[in-house]
Amino acid sequence: MKALLCKHYGTPDDLTVEDIADPVAGPGEAVVRVKAAALNFFDTLIIAGKYQTKPAMPFSPAAEFAGVVDSVGEGVTGLKAGDRVLGYSGYGAAREQIAARADRLVPIPDTLDFDRAAGLCVTYGTTLHALKDRGHLRNGETLAVLGASGGVGLAAVELGKLMGARVIACASSDDKLAFVKKHGADDVINYARDDLKDALRNATGGKGADVIYDPVGGPYAEPALRAIAWQGRLLVVGFAAGEIPKMPLNLALLKGCDIVGVFWGSFIERDPAGHRANTKQILDWCAQGKLSAHVQAVYPLADAADALKALAARKVMGKIVLRP
Ligand SMILES: NC(=O)c1ccc[n+]([C@@H]2O[C@H](COP(=O)([O-])OP(=O)(O)OC[C@H]3O[C@@H](n4cnc5c(N)ncnc54)[C@H](OP(=O)(O)O)[C@@H]3O)[C@@H](O)[C@H]2O)c1
């Protein structure tokens, strides 16, 4: 089978597409024919050796996928050849077949196409965990989303609306803001043009945002925290801007607020039942047409470098997907 391989840390152009042996399902595993593998921002880091996970070489990037079960290994129940599934593997999905943990595979409804299904798991999974389990977002509260047109950002806009929040979407260009408005944002802020702290305060009548969803970090986290409401929650999701911000802790004191970490990859290991319930909720909402799971572009494996460069260059709205 064909696989996109990272054989040493480097840039997207260092990746190669090669023929390797087909996988065999071990105990507790299933082999899935990958119809679509979705990329996340962290794939740009994992191939450079700058991510917390450092797989043995050679490995394939892409943490999530959708496809059809080809075979199952010893001890696997509830799955059979021919089932349409989505899965999360952490890495390794940018290839024609993957041997994956069967307990990480979830059947998908016939109405959900493979491209959209592939990119659901990490973005909406992280965000539902963040808003519900960590941020305790309540009906009627104000939610500010940074990087709102990106993968997890768009999920936060859509899930925030479904949970009854007023959503203020923040991004770096008017095109991105028009895109998130189309996906339900109530108000928008261009933080490349306007001062984020002042704009957030103005948009909330001086009260500040109850919950701030921050997958960007860099220069935006502190101004956002300065515009948080009394007893608000700042959700620390990621650092796409590169720099990990350092916060003056007097802000937490003065606002009586919480600075809350979100680590979905660890959550799904520590609370598999909670993760299953969240995934079921996401798939139900998807089947009801309430989540877009928007895919901006689909690339063949051979063009994976272009896909990763688009992510690193801040050019992607929603998800991009590889079709092996
Ligand atoms: N905590 C968790 O469990 C968890 C789970 C999944 C992902 N994450 C993290 O969440 C972050 C976003 O992931 P994603 O896959 O949604 O990424 P994405 O689709 O690339 O979106 C990231 C957004 O960040 C903004 N950004 C600001 N400066 C940037 C820069 N220098 N380079 C790239 N983007 C920049 C961009 O929006 P603007 O141009 O509008 O600023 C972009 O839309 C990553 O740091 C990822 O590791 C965390």
CSV table of C-alpha atoms and ligand atoms in Angstrom, one decimal:
chain,number,residue,atom,x,y,z
A,1,MET,CA,0.0,0.0,0.0
A,2,LYS,CA,1.0,3.6,-0.4
A,3,ALA,CA,1.9,5.7,2.7
A,4,LEU,CA,3.0,9.2,3.3
A,5,LEU,CA,6.2,8.9,5.3
A,6,CYS,CA,8.1,11.1,7.7
A,7,LYS,CA,11.6,9.4,7.8
A,8,HIS,CA,13.4,12.3,9.6
A,9,TYR,CA,12.2,15.5,11.2
A,10,GLY,CA,12.0,18.3,8.7
A,11,THR,CA,9.6,20.3,6.5
A,12,PRO,CA,6.5,19.2,4.5
A,13,ASP,CA,8.8,18.9,1.5
A,14,ASP,CA,10.8,16.2,3.3
A,15,LEU,CA,7.8,13.8,3.3
A,16,THR,CA,7.8,11.0,0.8
A,17,VAL,CA,5.0,8.7,-0.6
A,18,GLU,CA,6.3,5.1,-0.6
A,19,ASP,CA,5.0,1.5,-1.0
A,20,ILE,CA,5.1,-0.4,2.3
A,21,ALA,CA,3.7,-3.7,3.5
A,22,ASP,CA,-0.1,-3.9,4.2
A,23,PRO,CA,-0.9,-3.9,7.9
A,24,VAL,CA,-2.3,-7.0,9.7
A,25,ALA,CA,-4.8,-6.5,12.5
A,26,GLY,CA,-3.3,-7.5,15.9
A,27,PRO,CA,-5.3,-8.4,19.0
A,28,GLY,CA,-7.8,-5.7,19.7
A,29,GLU,CA,-7.2,-4.0,16.4
A,30,ALA,CA,-9.0,-3.5,13.1
A,31,VAL,CA,-7.5,-2.8,9.7
A,32,VAL,CA,-9.3,0.1,8.0
A,33,ARG,CA,-9.1,1.1,4.4
A,34,VAL,CA,-8.6,4.9,4.7
A,35,LYS,CA,-10.9,6.9,2.5
A,36,ALA,CA,-10.0,10.2,4.0
A,37,ALA,CA,-7.4,11.3,6.6
A,38,ALA,CA,-7.8,14.8,8.1
A,39,LEU,CA,-4.9,17.1,9.0
A,40,ASN,CA,-4.6,19.3,12.1
A,41,PHE,CA,-2.3,22.1,12.9
A,42,PHE,CA,-0.3,19.8,15.1
A,43,ASP,CA,0.7,17.7,12.0
A,44,THR,CA,2.9,20.7,11.0
A,45,LEU,CA,4.6,20.3,14.4
A,46,ILE,CA,4.9,16.5,14.6
A,47,ILE,CA,6.8,16.2,11.3
A,48,ALA,CA,9.3,18.9,12.6
A,49,GLY,CA,9.8,17.1,16.0
A,50,LYS,CA,8.2,20.1,17.7
A,51,TYR,CA,5.1,18.3,19.1
A,52,GLN,CA,4.7,16.5,22.5
A,53,THR,CA,4.2,13.2,20.7
A,54,LYS,CA,7.4,11.9,19.0
A,55,PRO,CA,6.5,8.7,17.0
A,56,ALA,CA,9.2,6.2,16.0
A,57,MET,CA,10.5,6.7,12.4
A,58,PRO,CA,9.3,6.3,9.8
A,59,PHE,CA,5.7,7.3,10.6
A,60,SER,CA,2.8,8.8,8.7
A,61,PRO,CA,1.2,12.1,9.9
A,62,ALA,CA,-2.6,12.6,10.2
A,63,ALA,CA,-4.3,11.7,13.6
A,64,GLU,CA,-7.8,11.0,12.4
A,65,PHE,CA,-9.5,9.2,9.5
A,66,ALA,CA,-12.6,7.7,8.1
A,67,GLY,CA,-12.9,4.6,6.0
A,68,VAL,CA,-14.2,1.0,5.8
A,69,VAL,CA,-13.2,-1.9,8.1
A,70,ASP,CA,-11.2,-4.5,6.1
A,71,SER,CA,-10.5,-7.1,8.8
A,72,VAL,CA,-10.6,-7.4,12.6
A,73,GLY,CA,-8.1,-9.0,15.0
A,74,GLU,CA,-8.5,-11.4,17.9
A,75,GLY,CA,-10.9,-10.3,20.6
A,76,VAL,CA,-12.7,-7.5,18.6
A,77,THR,CA,-16.4,-7.6,18.9
A,78,GLY,CA,-19.0,-5.2,17.5
A,79,LEU,CA,-17.1,-4.4,14.3
A,80,LYS,CA,-16.9,-6.3,11.0
A,81,ALA,CA,-15.5,-6.0,7.5
A,82,GLY,CA,-17.5,-3.5,5.5
A,83,ASP,CA,-18.4,-1.2,8.4
A,84,ARG,CA,-18.0,2.5,7.8
A,85,VAL,CA,-16.1,4.1,10.7
A,86,LEU,CA,-14.2,7.1,11.9
A,87,GLY,CA,-11.1,6.8,14.1
A,88,TYR,CA,-8.5,8.7,16.1
A,89,SER,CA,-4.9,7.3,16.1
A,90,GLY,CA,-2.8,10.2,17.2
A,91,TYR,CA,-0.7,9.9,14.0
A,92,GLY,CA,-0.3,7.3,11.2
A,93,ALA,CA,-3.5,7.8,9.1
A,94,ALA,CA,-2.0,9.3,5.9
A,95,ARG,CA,-1.8,5.9,4.2
A,96,GLU,CA,-4.1,3.6,2.3
A,97,GLN,CA,-4.7,1.2,5.3
A,98,ILE,CA,-4.2,1.6,9.0
A,99,ALA,CA,-4.2,-1.0,11.8
A,100,ALA,CA,-6.0,0.9,14.6
A,101,ARG,CA,-7.3,0.2,18.1
A,102,ALA,CA,-10.8,-1.1,17.6
A,103,ASP,CA,-12.0,0.7,20.7
A,104,ARG,CA,-11.1,4.0,19.0
A,105,LEU,CA,-13.3,3.3,16.0
A,106,VAL,CA,-16.9,4.6,15.8
A,107,PRO,CA,-19.5,3.6,13.2
A,108,ILE,CA,-20.7,6.6,11.2
A,109,PRO,CA,-24.1,7.2,9.7
A,110,ASP,CA,-24.7,6.6,6.0
A,111,THR,CA,-25.6,10.3,5.6
A,112,LEU,CA,-22.1,11.4,6.6
A,113,ASP,CA,-19.5,11.4,3.9
A,114,PHE,CA,-15.9,10.2,4.5
A,115,ASP,CA,-14.2,13.6,4.0
A,116,ARG,CA,-16.4,15.3,6.7
A,117,ALA,CA,-16.3,12.3,9.0
A,118,ALA,CA,-12.5,12.2,8.9
A,119,GLY,CA,-12.1,15.7,10.4
A,120,LEU,CA,-14.8,15.5,13.1
A,121,CYS,CA,-13.1,13.7,15.9
A,122,VAL,CA,-10.3,16.0,17.0
A,123,THR,CA,-11.9,19.4,16.4
A,124,TYR,CA,-15.4,18.9,17.7
A,125,GLY,CA,-14.2,16.3,20.3
A,126,THR,CA,-11.7,18.8,21.7
A,127,THR,CA,-14.2,21.6,21.6
A,128,LEU,CA,-17.1,19.9,23.2
A,129,HIS,CA,-14.8,18.7,26.0
A,130,ALA,CA,-13.5,22.2,26.4
A,131,LEU,CA,-16.8,24.1,26.4
A,132,LYS,CA,-18.9,21.6,28.3
A,133,ASP,CA,-16.5,19.6,30.6
A,134,ARG,CA,-13.9,22.3,31.3
A,135,GLY,CA,-15.6,25.7,30.6
A,136,HIS,CA,-19.1,24.8,31.9
A,137,LEU,CA,-20.5,27.1,29.2
A,138,ARG,CA,-24.1,28.0,30.1
A,139,ASN,CA,-27.1,29.0,28.0
A,140,GLY,CA,-27.1,32.8,27.5
A,141,GLU,CA,-23.4,33.3,28.3
A,142,THR,CA,-21.0,35.1,26.0
A,143,LEU,CA,-18.3,33.0,24.3
A,144,ALA,CA,-15.3,34.6,22.6
A,145,VAL,CA,-13.5,32.3,20.1
A,146,LEU,CA,-10.0,33.2,18.9
A,147,GLY,CA,-8.8,31.7,15.6
A,148,ALA,CA,-12.5,31.2,14.9
A,149,SER,CA,-12.2,30.1,11.3
A,150,GLY,CA,-9.6,27.3,11.9
A,151,GLY,CA,-10.3,23.7,12.7
A,152,VAL,CA,-11.1,23.8,16.4
A,153,GLY,CA,-12.2,27.5,16.2
A,154,LEU,CA,-15.0,26.8,13.8
A,155,ALA,CA,-16.1,23.9,16.0
A,156,ALA,CA,-16.2,26.3,18.9
A,157,VAL,CA,-18.4,28.7,17.0
A,158,GLU,CA,-20.9,26.0,16.0
A,159,LEU,CA,-20.9,24.2,19.4
A,160,GLY,CA,-21.1,27.5,21.3
A,161,LYS,CA,-24.3,28.4,19.3
A,162,LEU,CA,-25.8,24.9,19.9
A,163,MET,CA,-25.1,25.3,23.6
A,164,GLY,CA,-27.0,28.6,23.7
A,165,ALA,CA,-24.1,31.1,23.9
A,166,ARG,CA,-23.8,34.4,22.2
A,167,VAL,CA,-20.7,33.8,20.1
A,168,ILE,CA,-18.1,36.5,19.3
A,169,ALA,CA,-15.8,35.1,16.7
A,170,CYS,CA,-12.3,36.6,16.4
A,171,ALA,CA,-9.9,36.1,13.4
A,172,SER,CA,-7.3,37.9,11.4
A,173,SER,CA,-9.1,38.8,8.1
A,174,ASP,CA,-12.5,39.9,6.9
A,175,ASP,CA,-12.8,36.8,4.6
A,176,LYS,CA,-12.4,34.6,7.7
A,177,LEU,CA,-14.9,36.7,9.6
A,178,ALA,CA,-17.5,36.4,6.8
A,179,PHE,CA,-16.9,32.7,6.8
A,180,VAL,CA,-17.6,32.3,10.5
A,181,LYS,CA,-20.7,34.6,10.3
A,182,LYS,CA,-22.0,32.2,7.7
A,183,HIS,CA,-21.5,29.4,10.3
A,184,GLY,CA,-23.5,31.2,13.0
A,185,ALA,CA,-21.3,33.7,14.8
A,186,ASP,CA,-23.3,36.6,16.3
A,187,ASP,CA,-20.5,39.1,16.3
A,188,VAL,CA,-17.0,39.3,14.8
A,189,ILE,CA,-13.7,41.0,15.6
A,190,ASN,CA,-10.8,41.4,13.3
A,191,TYR,CA,-7.9,41.2,15.7
A,192,ALA,CA,-5.3,42.0,13.1
A,193,ARG,CA,-6.9,45.4,12.6
A,194,ASP,CA,-8.7,46.2,15.9
A,195,ASP,CA,-7.4,46.1,19.5
A,196,LEU,CA,-8.7,42.8,20.8
A,197,LYS,CA,-9.2,43.9,24.5
A,198,ASP,CA,-11.2,47.1,23.5
A,199,ALA,CA,-13.2,45.3,20.9
A,200,LEU,CA,-14.2,42.5,23.2
A,201,ARG,CA,-15.2,45.0,25.9
A,202,ASN,CA,-17.2,47.0,23.4
A,203,ALA,CA,-18.9,43.9,22.1
A,204,THR,CA,-20.0,42.9,25.6
A,205,GLY,CA,-21.1,46.4,26.9
A,206,GLY,CA,-18.0,46.5,29.1
A,207,LYS,CA,-18.9,43.3,31.0
A,208,GLY,CA,-16.3,41.1,29.2
A,209,ALA,CA,-16.7,37.6,27.7
A,210,ASP,CA,-17.8,34.8,30.1
A,211,VAL,CA,-15.8,32.1,28.3
A,212,ILE,CA,-12.8,32.6,26.1
A,213,TYR,CA,-11.7,29.8,23.8
A,214,ASP,CA,-8.0,30.2,22.9
A,215,PRO,CA,-6.3,27.9,20.4
A,216,VAL,CA,-3.9,30.6,19.2
A,217,GLY,CA,-2.0,32.0,22.2
A,218,GLY,CA,0.9,34.4,21.1
A,219,PRO,CA,-0.1,38.0,21.2
A,220,TYR,CA,-3.9,37.4,21.7
A,221,ALA,CA,-4.2,35.5,24.9
A,222,GLU,CA,-3.4,38.4,27.3
A,223,PRO,CA,-5.6,41.1,25.7
A,224,ALA,CA,-8.4,38.5,25.7
A,225,LEU,CA,-7.9,37.8,29.4
A,226,ARG,CA,-8.0,41.5,30.1
A,227,ALA,CA,-11.5,41.5,28.6
A,228,ILE,CA,-12.9,38.5,30.5
A,229,ALA,CA,-16.0,38.8,32.6
A,230,TRP,CA,-16.1,38.5,36.4
A,231,GLN,CA,-15.8,34.7,37.2
A,232,GLY,CA,-15.1,34.0,33.5
A,233,ARG,CA,-13.2,31.0,32.2
A,234,LEU,CA,-10.1,31.3,29.8
A,235,LEU,CA,-9.8,27.9,28.0
A,236,VAL,CA,-6.2,27.2,27.1
A,237,VAL,CA,-6.5,25.1,24.0
A,238,GLY,CA,-3.4,25.7,21.9
A,239,PHE,CA,-0.6,27.9,20.7
A,240,ALA,CA,-1.0,28.1,16.9
A,241,ALA,CA,0.8,31.5,16.9
A,242,GLY,CA,3.9,29.7,18.1
A,243,GLU,CA,4.6,31.6,21.3
A,244,ILE,CA,3.3,30.3,24.7
A,245,PRO,CA,2.0,33.4,26.5
A,246,LYS,CA,3.0,34.1,30.1
A,247,MET,CA,0.1,35.6,32.1
A,248,PRO,CA,0.3,38.2,34.9
A,249,LEU,CA,-1.6,36.3,37.6
A,250,ASN,CA,-3.0,39.4,39.1
A,251,LEU,CA,-5.5,39.3,36.3
A,252,ALA,CA,-6.9,36.0,37.6
A,253,LEU,CA,-7.3,37.6,41.0
A,254,LEU,CA,-8.9,40.8,39.8
A,255,LYS,CA,-11.4,39.1,37.5
A,256,GLY,CA,-12.1,36.2,39.9
A,257,CYS,CA,-11.6,34.1,36.8
A,258,ASP,CA,-10.3,30.6,36.0
A,259,ILE,CA,-7.5,29.8,33.6
A,260,VAL,CA,-8.4,26.3,32.5
A,261,GLY,CA,-6.3,23.8,30.6
A,262,VAL,CA,-7.8,21.6,27.9
A,263,PHE,CA,-6.0,18.4,26.9
A,264,TRP,CA,-8.4,16.2,24.8
A,265,GLY,CA,-5.8,13.5,24.0
A,266,SER,CA,-5.4,12.8,27.7
A,267,PHE,CA,-9.1,13.2,28.5
A,268,ILE,CA,-10.0,10.4,26.0
A,269,GLU,CA,-7.5,8.0,27.8
A,270,ARG,CA,-8.6,8.9,31.3
A,271,ASP,CA,-12.4,9.1,30.7
A,272,PRO,CA,-13.3,6.8,27.8
A,273,ALA,CA,-17.0,6.8,28.8
A,274,GLY,CA,-17.1,10.6,28.8
A,275,HIS,CA,-15.3,10.6,25.4
A,276,ARG,CA,-17.8,8.0,24.0
A,277,ALA,CA,-20.8,10.1,25.2
A,278,ASN,CA,-19.3,13.3,23.6
A,279,THR,CA,-18.6,11.5,20.3
A,280,LYS,CA,-22.2,10.2,20.2
A,281,GLN,CA,-23.5,13.7,20.8
A,282,ILE,CA,-21.3,15.1,18.0
A,283,LEU,CA,-22.5,12.4,15.6
A,284,ASP,CA,-26.1,12.9,16.5
A,285,TRP,CA,-25.8,16.7,15.9
A,286,CYS,CA,-24.0,16.0,12.7
A,287,ALA,CA,-26.7,13.6,11.5
A,288,GLN,CA,-29.3,16.3,12.3
A,289,GLY,CA,-27.4,18.8,10.1
A,290,LYS,CA,-26.5,21.0,13.1
A,291,LEU,CA,-22.7,20.8,12.6
A,292,SER,CA,-21.0,21.7,9.3
A,293,ALA,CA,-17.7,19.7,9.7
A,294,HIS,CA,-16.6,22.0,6.9
A,295,VAL,CA,-13.9,20.7,4.6
A,296,GLN,CA,-12.1,23.5,2.6
A,297,ALA,CA,-10.1,21.3,0.4
A,298,VAL,CA,-9.2,17.7,-0.4
A,299,TYR,CA,-5.6,16.7,-1.5
A,300,PRO,CA,-4.1,13.4,-2.8
A,301,LEU,CA,-1.3,12.0,-0.7
A,302,ALA,CA,1.2,13.2,-3.3
A,303,ASP,CA,0.2,16.8,-2.6
A,304,ALA,CA,0.3,16.5,1.2
A,305,ALA,CA,3.2,19.0,1.4
A,306,ASP,CA,0.9,21.7,-0.1
A,307,ALA,CA,-1.8,20.9,2.4
A,308,LEU,CA,0.5,21.1,5.4
A,309,LYS,CA,2.0,24.4,4.1
A,310,ALA,CA,-1.5,25.9,3.8
A,311,LEU,CA,-2.1,25.0,7.5
A,312,ALA,CA,1.2,26.5,8.6
A,313,ALA,CA,0.5,29.7,6.5
A,314,ARG,CA,-2.9,30.3,8.3
A,315,LYS,CA,-4.8,29.8,5.0
A,316,VAL,CA,-7.2,27.0,6.0
A,317,MET,CA,-10.8,27.6,7.0
A,318,GLY,CA,-12.4,24.5,8.6
A,319,LYS,CA,-10.5,21.3,7.7
A,320,ILE,CA,-8.3,20.0,5.0
A,321,VAL,CA,-8.3,16.3,4.1
A,322,LEU,CA,-6.0,13.9,2.3
A,323,ARG,CA,-7.5,11.1,0.2
A,324,PRO,CA,-5.1,8.2,0.0
B,1,LIG,N1,-5.7,21.2,23.7
B,1,LIG,C1,-6.1,20.2,22.9
B,1,LIG,O1,-6.5,19.1,23.3
B,1,LIG,C2,-6.0,20.4,21.4
B,1,LIG,C3,-6.7,19.6,20.5
B,1,LIG,C4,-6.6,20.0,19.1
B,1,LIG,C5,-5.9,21.1,18.7
B,1,LIG,N2,-5.2,21.8,19.6
B,1,LIG,C6,-4.4,23.0,19.3
B,1,LIG,O2,-5.3,24.0,18.8
B,1,LIG,C7,-4.5,24.8,17.9
B,1,LIG,C8,-5.3,25.0,16.6
B,1,LIG,O3,-5.4,23.8,15.9
B,1,LIG,P1,-6.2,23.7,14.5
B,1,LIG,O4,-5.9,22.3,14.0
B,1,LIG,O5,-7.6,24.1,14.7
B,1,LIG,O6,-5.4,24.7,13.6
B,1,LIG,P2,-5.8,25.6,12.4
B,1,LIG,O7,-7.0,25.0,11.7
B,1,LIG,O8,-4.6,25.9,11.6
B,1,LIG,O9,-6.3,27.0,13.1
B,1,LIG,C9,-5.4,27.8,13.8
B,1,LIG,C10,-5.8,29.2,13.8
B,1,LIG,O10,-4.8,29.9,14.5
B,1,LIG,C11,-4.7,31.2,14.0
B,1,LIG,N3,-3.2,31.6,13.9
B,1,LIG,C12,-2.7,32.7,14.5
B,1,LIG,N4,-1.4,32.7,14.3
B,1,LIG,C13,-1.1,31.6,13.6
B,1,LIG,C14,0.1,31.2,13.0
B,1,LIG,N5,1.3,31.8,13.2
B,1,LIG,N6,0.1,30.0,12.3
B,1,LIG,C15,-1.0,29.4,12.1
B,1,LIG,N7,-2.2,29.8,12.6
B,1,LIG,C16,-2.3,30.9,13.3
B,1,LIG,C17,-5.3,31.2,12.6
B,1,LIG,O11,-6.4,32.1,12.6
B,1,LIG,P3,-6.2,33.7,12.3
B,1,LIG,O12,-5.5,33.8,11.0
B,1,LIG,O13,-7.6,34.1,12.2
B,1,LIG,O14,-5.5,34.2,13.5
B,1,LIG,C18,-5.8,29.8,12.4
B,1,LIG,O15,-7.0,29.7,11.8
B,1,LIG,C19,-3.2,24.1,17.7
B,1,LIG,O16,-2.2,24.8,18.5
B,1,LIG,C20,-3.4,22.7,18.1
B,1,LIG,O17,-2.2,22.1,18.6
B,1,LIG,C21,-5.3,21.5,21.0
